[in-house]
Coordinates of C-alpha atoms and ligand atoms in Angstrom, one line a residue:
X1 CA 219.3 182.5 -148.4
X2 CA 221.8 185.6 -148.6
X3 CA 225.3 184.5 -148.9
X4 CA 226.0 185.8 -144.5
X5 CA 223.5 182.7 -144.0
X6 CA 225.5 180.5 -146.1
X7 CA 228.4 180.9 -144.8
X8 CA 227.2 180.9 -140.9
X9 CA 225.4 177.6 -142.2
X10 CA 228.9 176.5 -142.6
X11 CA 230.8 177.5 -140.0
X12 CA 228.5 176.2 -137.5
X13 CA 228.6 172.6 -139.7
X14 CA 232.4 172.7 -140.1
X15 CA 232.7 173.5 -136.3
X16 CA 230.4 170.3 -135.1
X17 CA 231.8 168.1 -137.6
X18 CA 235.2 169.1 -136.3
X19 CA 234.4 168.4 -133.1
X20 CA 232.3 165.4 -133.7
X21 CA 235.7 164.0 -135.2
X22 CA 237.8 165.2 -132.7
X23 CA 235.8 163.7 -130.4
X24 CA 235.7 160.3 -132.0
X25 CA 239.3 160.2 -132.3
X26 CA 239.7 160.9 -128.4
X27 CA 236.3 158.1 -127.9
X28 CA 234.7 161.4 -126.0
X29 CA 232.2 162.3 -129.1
X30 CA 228.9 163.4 -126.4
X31 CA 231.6 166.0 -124.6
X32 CA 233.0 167.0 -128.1
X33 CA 229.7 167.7 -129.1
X34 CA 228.3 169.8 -126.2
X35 CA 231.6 171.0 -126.1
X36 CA 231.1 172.4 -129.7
X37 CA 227.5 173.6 -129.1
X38 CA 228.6 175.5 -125.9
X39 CA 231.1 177.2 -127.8
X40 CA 228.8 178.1 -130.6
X41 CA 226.4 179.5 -128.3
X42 CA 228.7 181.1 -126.3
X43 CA 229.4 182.8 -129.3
X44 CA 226.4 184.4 -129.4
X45 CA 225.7 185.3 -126.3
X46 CA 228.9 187.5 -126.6
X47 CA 228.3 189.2 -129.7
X48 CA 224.7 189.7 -128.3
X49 CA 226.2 191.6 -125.1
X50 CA 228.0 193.5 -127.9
X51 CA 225.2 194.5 -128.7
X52 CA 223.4 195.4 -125.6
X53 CA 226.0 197.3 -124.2
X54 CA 226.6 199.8 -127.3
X55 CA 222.8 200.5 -127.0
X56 CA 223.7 201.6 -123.9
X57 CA 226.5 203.6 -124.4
X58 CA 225.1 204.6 -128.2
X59 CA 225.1 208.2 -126.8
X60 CA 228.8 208.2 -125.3
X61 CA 229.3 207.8 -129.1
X62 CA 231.1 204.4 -128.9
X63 CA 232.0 202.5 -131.9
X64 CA 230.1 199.9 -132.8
X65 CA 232.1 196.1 -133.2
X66 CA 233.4 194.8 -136.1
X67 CA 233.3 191.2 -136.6
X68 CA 232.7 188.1 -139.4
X69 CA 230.0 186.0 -140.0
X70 CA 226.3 186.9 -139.4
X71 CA 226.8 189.1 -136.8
X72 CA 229.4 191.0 -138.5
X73 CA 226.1 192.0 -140.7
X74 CA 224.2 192.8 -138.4
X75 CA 226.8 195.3 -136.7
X76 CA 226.8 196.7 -140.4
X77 CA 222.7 197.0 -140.6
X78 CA 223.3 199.0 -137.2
X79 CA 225.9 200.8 -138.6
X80 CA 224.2 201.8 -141.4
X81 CA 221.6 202.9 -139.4
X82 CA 223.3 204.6 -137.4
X83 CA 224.8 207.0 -139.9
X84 CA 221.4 207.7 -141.8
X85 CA 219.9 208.9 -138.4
X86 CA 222.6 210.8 -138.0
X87 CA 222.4 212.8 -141.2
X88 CA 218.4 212.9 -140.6
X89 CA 219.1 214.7 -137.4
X90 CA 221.7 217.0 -138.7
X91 CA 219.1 218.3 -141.1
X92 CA 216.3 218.7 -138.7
X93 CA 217.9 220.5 -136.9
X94 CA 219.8 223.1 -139.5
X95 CA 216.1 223.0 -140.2
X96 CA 214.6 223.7 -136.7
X97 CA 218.1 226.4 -136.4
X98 CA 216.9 228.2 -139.7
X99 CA 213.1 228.0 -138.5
X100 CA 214.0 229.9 -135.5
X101 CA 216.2 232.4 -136.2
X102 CA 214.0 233.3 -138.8
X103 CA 210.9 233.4 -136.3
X104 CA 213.3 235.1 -133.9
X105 CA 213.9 238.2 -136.3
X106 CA 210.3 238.4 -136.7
X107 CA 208.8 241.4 -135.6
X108 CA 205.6 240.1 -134.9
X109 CA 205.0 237.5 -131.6
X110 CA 204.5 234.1 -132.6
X111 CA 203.1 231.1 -130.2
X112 CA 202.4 227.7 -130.6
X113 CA 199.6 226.9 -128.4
X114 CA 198.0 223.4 -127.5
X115 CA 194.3 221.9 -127.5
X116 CA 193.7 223.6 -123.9
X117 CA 195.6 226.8 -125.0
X118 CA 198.9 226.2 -123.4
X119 CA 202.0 227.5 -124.3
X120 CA 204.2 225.3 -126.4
X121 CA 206.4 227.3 -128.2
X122 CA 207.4 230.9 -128.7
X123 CA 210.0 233.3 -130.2
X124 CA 211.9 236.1 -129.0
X125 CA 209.1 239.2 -130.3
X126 CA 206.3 236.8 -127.9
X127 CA 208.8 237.6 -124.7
X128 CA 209.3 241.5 -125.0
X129 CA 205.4 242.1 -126.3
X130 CA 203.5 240.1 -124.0
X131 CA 205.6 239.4 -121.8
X132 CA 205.7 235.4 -122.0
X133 CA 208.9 233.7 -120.7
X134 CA 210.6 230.2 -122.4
X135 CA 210.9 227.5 -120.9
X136 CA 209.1 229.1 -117.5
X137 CA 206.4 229.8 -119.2
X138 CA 205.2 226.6 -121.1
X139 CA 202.6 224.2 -120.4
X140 CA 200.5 227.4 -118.9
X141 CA 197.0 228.8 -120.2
X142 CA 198.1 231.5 -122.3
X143 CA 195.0 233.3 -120.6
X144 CA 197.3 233.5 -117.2
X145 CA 199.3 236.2 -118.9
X146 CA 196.8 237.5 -121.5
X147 CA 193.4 238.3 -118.9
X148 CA 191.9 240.8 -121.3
X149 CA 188.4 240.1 -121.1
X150 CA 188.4 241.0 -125.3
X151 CA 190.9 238.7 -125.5
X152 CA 189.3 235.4 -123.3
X153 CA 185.9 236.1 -125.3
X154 CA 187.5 236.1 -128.6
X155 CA 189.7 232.6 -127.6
X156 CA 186.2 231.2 -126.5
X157 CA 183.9 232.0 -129.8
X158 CA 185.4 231.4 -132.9
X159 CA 188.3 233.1 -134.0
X160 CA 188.8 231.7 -137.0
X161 CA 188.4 234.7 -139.5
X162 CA 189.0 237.2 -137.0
X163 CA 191.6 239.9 -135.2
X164 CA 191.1 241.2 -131.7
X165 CA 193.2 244.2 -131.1
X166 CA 194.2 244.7 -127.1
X167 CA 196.6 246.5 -125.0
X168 CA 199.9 244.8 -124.9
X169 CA 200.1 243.2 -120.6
X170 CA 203.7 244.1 -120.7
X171 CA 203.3 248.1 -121.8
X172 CA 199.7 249.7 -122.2
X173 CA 200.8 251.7 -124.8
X174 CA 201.4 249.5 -127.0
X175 CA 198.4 248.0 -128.8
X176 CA 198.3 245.0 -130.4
X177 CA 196.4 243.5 -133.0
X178 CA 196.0 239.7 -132.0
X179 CA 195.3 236.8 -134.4
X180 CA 194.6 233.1 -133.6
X181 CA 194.6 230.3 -136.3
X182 CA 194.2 226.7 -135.4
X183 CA 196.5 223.8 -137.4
X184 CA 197.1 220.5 -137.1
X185 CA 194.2 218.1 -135.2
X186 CA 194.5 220.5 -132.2
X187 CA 196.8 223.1 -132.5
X188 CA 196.7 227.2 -132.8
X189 CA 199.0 229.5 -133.7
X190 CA 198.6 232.8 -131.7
X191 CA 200.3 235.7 -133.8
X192 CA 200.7 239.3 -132.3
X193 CA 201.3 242.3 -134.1
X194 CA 202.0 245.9 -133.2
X195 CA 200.0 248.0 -134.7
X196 CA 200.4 251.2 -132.2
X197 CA 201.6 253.1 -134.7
X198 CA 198.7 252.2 -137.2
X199 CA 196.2 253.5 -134.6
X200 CA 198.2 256.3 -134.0
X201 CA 198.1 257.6 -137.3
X202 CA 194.6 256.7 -137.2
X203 CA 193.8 259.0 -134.4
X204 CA 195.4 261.6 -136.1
X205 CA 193.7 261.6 -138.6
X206 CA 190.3 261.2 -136.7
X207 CA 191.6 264.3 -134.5
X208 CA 192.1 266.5 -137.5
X209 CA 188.9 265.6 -139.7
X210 CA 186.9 266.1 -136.1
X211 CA 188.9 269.5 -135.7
X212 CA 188.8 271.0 -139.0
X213 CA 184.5 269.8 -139.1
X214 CA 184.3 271.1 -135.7
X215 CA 186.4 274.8 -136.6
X216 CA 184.3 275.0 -139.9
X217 CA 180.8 274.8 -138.4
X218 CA 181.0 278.7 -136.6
X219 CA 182.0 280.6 -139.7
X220 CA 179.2 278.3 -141.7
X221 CA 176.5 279.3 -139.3
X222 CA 177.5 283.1 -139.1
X223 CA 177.3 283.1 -142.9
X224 CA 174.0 281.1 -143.8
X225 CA 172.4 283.6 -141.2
X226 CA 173.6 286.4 -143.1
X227 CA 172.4 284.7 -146.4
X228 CA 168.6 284.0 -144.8
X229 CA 168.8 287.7 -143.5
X230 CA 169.2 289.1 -147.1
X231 CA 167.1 286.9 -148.9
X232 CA 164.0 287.6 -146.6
X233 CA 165.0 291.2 -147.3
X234 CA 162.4 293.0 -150.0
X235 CA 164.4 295.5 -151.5
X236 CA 165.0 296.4 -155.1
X237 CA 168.6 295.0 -154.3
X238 CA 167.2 291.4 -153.0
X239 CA 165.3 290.9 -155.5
X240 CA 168.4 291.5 -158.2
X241 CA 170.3 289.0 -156.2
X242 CA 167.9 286.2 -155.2
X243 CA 168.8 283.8 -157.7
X244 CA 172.7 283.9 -156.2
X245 CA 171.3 284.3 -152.9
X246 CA 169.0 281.3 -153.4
X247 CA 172.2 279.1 -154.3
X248 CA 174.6 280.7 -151.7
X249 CA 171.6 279.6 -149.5
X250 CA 171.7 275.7 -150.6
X251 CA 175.3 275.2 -151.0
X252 CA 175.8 276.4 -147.1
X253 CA 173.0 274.1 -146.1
X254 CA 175.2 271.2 -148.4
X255 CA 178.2 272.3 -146.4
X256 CA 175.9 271.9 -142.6
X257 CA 174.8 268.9 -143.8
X258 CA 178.6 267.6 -144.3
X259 CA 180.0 268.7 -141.5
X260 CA 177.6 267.4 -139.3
X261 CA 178.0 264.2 -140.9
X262 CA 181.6 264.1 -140.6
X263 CA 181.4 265.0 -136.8
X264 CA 178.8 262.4 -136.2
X265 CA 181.3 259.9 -138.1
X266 CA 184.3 260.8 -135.8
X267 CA 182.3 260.4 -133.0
X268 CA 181.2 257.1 -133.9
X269 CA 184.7 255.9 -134.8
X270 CA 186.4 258.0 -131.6
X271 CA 183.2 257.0 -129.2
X272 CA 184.4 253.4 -127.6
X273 CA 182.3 252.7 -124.9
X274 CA 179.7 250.3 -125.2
X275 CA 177.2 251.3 -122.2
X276 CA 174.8 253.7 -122.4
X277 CA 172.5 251.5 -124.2
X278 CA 168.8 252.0 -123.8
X279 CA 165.1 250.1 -124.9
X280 CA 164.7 251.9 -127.6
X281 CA 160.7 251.4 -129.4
X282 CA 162.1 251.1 -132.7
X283 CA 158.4 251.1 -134.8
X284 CA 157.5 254.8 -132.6
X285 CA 161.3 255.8 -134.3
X286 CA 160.3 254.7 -137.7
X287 CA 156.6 256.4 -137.7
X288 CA 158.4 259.6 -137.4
X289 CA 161.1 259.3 -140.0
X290 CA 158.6 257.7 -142.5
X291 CA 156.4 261.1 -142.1
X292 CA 159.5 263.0 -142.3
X293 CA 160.3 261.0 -145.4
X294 CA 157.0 261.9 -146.9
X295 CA 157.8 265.6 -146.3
X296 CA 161.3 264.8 -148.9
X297 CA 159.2 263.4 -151.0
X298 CA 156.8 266.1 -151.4
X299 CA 155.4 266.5 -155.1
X300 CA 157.3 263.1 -156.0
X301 CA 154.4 261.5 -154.2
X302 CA 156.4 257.9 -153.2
X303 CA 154.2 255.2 -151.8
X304 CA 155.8 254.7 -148.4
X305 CA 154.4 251.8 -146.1
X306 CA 155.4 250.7 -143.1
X307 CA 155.4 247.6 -141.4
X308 CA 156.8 247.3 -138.0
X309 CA 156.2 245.1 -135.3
X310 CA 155.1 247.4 -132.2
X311 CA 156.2 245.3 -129.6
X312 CA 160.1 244.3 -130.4
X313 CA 162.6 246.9 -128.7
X314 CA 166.4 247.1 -129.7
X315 CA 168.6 247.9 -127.1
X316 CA 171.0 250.7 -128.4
X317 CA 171.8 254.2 -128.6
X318 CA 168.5 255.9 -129.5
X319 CA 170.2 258.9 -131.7
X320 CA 172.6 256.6 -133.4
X321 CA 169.7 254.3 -134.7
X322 CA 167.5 256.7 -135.7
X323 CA 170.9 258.4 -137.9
X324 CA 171.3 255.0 -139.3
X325 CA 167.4 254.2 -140.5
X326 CA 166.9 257.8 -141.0
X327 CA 169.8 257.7 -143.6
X328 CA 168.7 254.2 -145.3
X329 CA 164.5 256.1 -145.7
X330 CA 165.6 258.9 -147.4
X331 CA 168.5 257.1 -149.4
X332 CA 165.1 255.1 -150.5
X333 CA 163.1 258.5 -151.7
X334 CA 166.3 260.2 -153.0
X335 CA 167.2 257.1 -155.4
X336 CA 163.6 256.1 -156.5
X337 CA 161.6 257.7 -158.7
X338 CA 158.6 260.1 -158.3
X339 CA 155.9 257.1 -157.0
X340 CA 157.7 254.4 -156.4
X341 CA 157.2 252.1 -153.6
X342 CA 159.1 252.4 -150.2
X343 CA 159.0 249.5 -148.2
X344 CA 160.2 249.8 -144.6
X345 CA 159.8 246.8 -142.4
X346 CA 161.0 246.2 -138.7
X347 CA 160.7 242.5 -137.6
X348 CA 162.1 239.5 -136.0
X349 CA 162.6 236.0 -136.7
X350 CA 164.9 232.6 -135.8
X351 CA 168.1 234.7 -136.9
X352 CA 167.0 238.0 -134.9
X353 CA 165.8 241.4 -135.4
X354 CA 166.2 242.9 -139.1
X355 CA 165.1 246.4 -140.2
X356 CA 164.8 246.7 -143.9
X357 CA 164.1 249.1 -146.6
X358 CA 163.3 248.3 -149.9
X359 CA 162.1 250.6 -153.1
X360 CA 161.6 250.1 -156.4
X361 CA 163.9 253.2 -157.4
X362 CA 167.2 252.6 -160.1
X363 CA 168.8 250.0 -158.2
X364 CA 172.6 249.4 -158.5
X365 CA 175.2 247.8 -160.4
X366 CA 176.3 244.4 -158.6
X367 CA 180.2 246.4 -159.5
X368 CA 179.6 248.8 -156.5
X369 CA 177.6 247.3 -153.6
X370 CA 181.2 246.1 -151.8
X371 CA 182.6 249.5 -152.2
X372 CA 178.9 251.4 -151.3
X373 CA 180.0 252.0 -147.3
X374 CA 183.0 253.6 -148.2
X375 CA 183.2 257.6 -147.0
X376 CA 182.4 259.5 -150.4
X377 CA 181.7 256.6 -152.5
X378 CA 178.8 257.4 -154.6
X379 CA 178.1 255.5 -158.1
X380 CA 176.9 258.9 -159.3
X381 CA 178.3 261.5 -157.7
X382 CA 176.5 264.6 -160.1
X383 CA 173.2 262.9 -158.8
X384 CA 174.4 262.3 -155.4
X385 CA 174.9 266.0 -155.0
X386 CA 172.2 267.5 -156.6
X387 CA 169.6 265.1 -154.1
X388 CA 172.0 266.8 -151.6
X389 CA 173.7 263.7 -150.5
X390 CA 176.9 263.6 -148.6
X391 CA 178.7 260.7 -149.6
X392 CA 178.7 259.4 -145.9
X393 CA 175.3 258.0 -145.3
X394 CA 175.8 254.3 -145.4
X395 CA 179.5 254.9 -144.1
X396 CA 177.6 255.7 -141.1
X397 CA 175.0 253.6 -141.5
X398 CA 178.1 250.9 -140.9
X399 CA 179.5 252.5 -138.2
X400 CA 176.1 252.7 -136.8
X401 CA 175.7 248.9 -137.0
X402 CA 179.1 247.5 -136.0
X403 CA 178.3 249.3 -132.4
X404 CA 174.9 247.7 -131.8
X405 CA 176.7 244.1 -133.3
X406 CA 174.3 244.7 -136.4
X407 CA 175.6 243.7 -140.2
X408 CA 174.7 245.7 -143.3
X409 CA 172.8 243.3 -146.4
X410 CA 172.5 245.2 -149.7
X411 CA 170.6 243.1 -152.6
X412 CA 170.1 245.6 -155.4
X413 CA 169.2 244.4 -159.6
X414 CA 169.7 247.4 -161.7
X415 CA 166.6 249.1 -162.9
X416 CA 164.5 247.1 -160.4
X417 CA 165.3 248.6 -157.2
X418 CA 167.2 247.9 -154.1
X419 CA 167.1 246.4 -150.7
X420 CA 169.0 247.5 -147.3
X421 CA 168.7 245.4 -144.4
X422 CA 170.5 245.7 -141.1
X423 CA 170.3 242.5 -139.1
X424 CA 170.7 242.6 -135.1
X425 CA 171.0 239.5 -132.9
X426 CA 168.1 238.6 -130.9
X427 CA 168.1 239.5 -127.5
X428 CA 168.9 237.1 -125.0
X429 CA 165.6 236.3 -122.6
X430 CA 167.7 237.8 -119.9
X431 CA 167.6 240.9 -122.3
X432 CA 163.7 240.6 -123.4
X433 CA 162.7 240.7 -119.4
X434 CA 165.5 243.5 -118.9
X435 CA 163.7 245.8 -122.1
X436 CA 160.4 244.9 -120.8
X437 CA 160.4 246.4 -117.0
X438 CA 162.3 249.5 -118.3
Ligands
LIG1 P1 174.8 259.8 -150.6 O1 174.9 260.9 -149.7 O2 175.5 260.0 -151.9 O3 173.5 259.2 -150.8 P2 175.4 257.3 -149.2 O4 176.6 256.8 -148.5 O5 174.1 257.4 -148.5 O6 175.8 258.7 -149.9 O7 175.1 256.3 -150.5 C1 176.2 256.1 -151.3 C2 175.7 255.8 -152.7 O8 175.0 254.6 -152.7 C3 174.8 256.8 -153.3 O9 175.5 257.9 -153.8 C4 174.0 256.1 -154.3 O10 174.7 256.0 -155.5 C5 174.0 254.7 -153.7 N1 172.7 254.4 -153.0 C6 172.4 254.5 -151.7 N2 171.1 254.1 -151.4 C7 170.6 253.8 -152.6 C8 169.3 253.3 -153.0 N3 168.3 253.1 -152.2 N4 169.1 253.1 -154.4 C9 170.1 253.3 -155.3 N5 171.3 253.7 -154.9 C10 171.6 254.0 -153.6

């Protein structure tokens, strides 16, 4: 028992023995007694309405009572209390005050949405670039002030790994590159950055690439006609200069071939839409680029089999498909050796459709195969050029695939050979009845 209790024991003994006495002495003990017991209570009750009422008025900051025996401890505990919640608070909120200042002089939009994606919380950059408004705003879908269709699909699937990138609702100019990340048991964090000029620059450079490609070609085609024209000359003169003319003659082709891959590129990368899809018979598609292939092969004599499955039908852009397949079949006969096996397959199964090449040619070092759809990346680039590569065939192939929702797989073991395979989801039934009747 704390020495308080002792003391209260005490006082409340001292104060009934008094009494009792007192009592005694006057021949009254019984009213003594109740007398003393009323007061003790009494006592109580007071300090206890002490209490109450500075509950009450705790935020009119009134001071709490000072007083002895047990309840003069108590007041203390309070007290105490008091003064440690106090300091608590301060540094929440120099906490909270440093938190968002810092969030407010971030450039990028930051808000804290809910398990239904309602506003909590935002900063200052969340107002001006899309347009969100604190305190009005909270509690509402977020989707009431961002509607892009992009945007609602990308909330709905998971958007864990990904960015979207929309027009800002407040300016269309602005773009914005938008990323969602859940926390907690059921919150997400919706961050917003502007990334106008980014594209910008992006389109500049897209612009020039297309223009220069685009400004080259004329001059090209003028010149390897003038080439051809000599070299099927039989002069004495011709035939001093064939050799050159012969070379002249392949490096312009090497140039064509470049420039028309970099203006298919651009197109790809400038080209946004996503209509203009059509049924396209995929196995018909690969008969012909398989023959064609056995034309590049010529005296190497590859073995190239194909297995397609004649009835599936991809829904795409016919020309862009056959760029893409076309590129990974003669990648195949370029990279493998005089009679090596070519491998092309088109089929489906529970994941969807997959097209896929393999060949038995050099293969490649596990070092390069996440750098391999870069533009110009080649692992030899003397051999590249002398098959008359460009450097931009699987950069394409990419491109190809990321507008028909396709995904590139490259498994290659040095010295064995390599496999490409481009997987496409299965078509919906809705799809399969659509491809069907066209
Ligand atoms: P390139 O015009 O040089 O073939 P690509 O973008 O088509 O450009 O290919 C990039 C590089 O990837 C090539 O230079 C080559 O080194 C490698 N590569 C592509 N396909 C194959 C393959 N089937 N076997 C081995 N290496 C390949």
């Amino acid at each position: 028992m704390s020495h308080t209790w002792l003391q209260e024991f005490w006082y409340f003994t001292g104060l009934i023995a008094g009494m009792f006495l007192v009592g005694w002495w006057m021949g009254q003990t019984t009213v003594f007694l109740f007398l003393a017991l009323w007061l003790y209570l009494s006592w109580h009750l007071y300090n206890l309405y002490r209490l109450e009422r500075w509950f009450r008025l705790r935020k009119k900051k009134v001071n709490l009572p000072d007083t002895l025996g047990i309840w003069g401890e108590v007041f203390y505990h309070f007290y105490r209390l008091q003064q440690r919640n106090r300091k608590h608070k301060r540094k929440i909120s120099a906490i909270l005050k440093r938190f968002q200042s810092s969030t407010a002089a971030m450039p990028d939009a930051a808000v804290v949405l809910g398990k239904h994606y309602e506003i909590e919380w935002l900063n200052k950059s969340a107002q001006k670039l899309l347009g969100l408004q604190s305190p009005q705003d909270r509690g509402k879908p977020i989707t009431n002030f961002i509607r892009s269709p992009v945007f609602v699909q990308y909330l709905n699937n998971s958007h864990e790994k990904n960015t979207v990138t929309i027009a800002s609702p407040t300016n269309h100019n602005l773009l914005l590159k938008i990323h969602v990340v859940p926390y907690a048991s059921n919150q997400h964090l919706l961050l917003a950055h502007d990334t106008t000029q980014l594209h910008r620059l992006e389109q500049i450079r897209r612009d020039f690439i297309a223009n220069v490609s685009h400004e080259l070609r004329t001059p090209l085609t003028v010149l390897a006609g003038f080439i051809e024209t000599l070299r099927d000359g039989e002069d004495e003169c011709t035939q001093q200069w064939e050799r050159p003319l012969l070379l002249m003659a392949q490096q312009s082709a090497r140039m064509r071939n470049l420039i028309e891959d970099l203006l298919l590129l651009s197109r790809l990368e400038s080209d946004t839409t996503v209509g203009s899809s059509v049924p396209v018979r995929v196995a018909e598609m690969l008969h012909t680029i398989c023959e064609e292939a056995r034309i590049l092969s010529g005296e190497q004599m590859h073995r190239i089999t194909l297995l397609a499955d004649e009835t599936l039908v991809l829904a795409g852009r016919r020309e862009e498909l056959r760029s893409a397949f076309s590129n990974l079949i003669f990648n195949a006969v370029r990279y493998t050796p005089a009679q090596g096996d070519i491998t092309v397959r088109w089929y489906q199964d529970d994941k969807g459709l997959h097209f896929e090449v393999s060949d038995t040619g050099e293969g490649i070092a596990p070092e390069h195969l996440p750098r391999l759809t870069e533009r110009f990346y080649r692992v030899d680039v003397g051999r590249s050029r002398q098959q008359g590569g460009t450097g931009l065939g699987l950069a394409i192939v990419k491109h190809v695939l990321l507008r028909h929702q396709g995904q590139l797989h490259i498994d290659s073991t040095l010295g064995h050979g390599s496999t490409f395979c481009c997987d496409f989801p299965a078509p919906s039934d809705n799809e399969t009845d659509d491809l069907n009747t066209k």
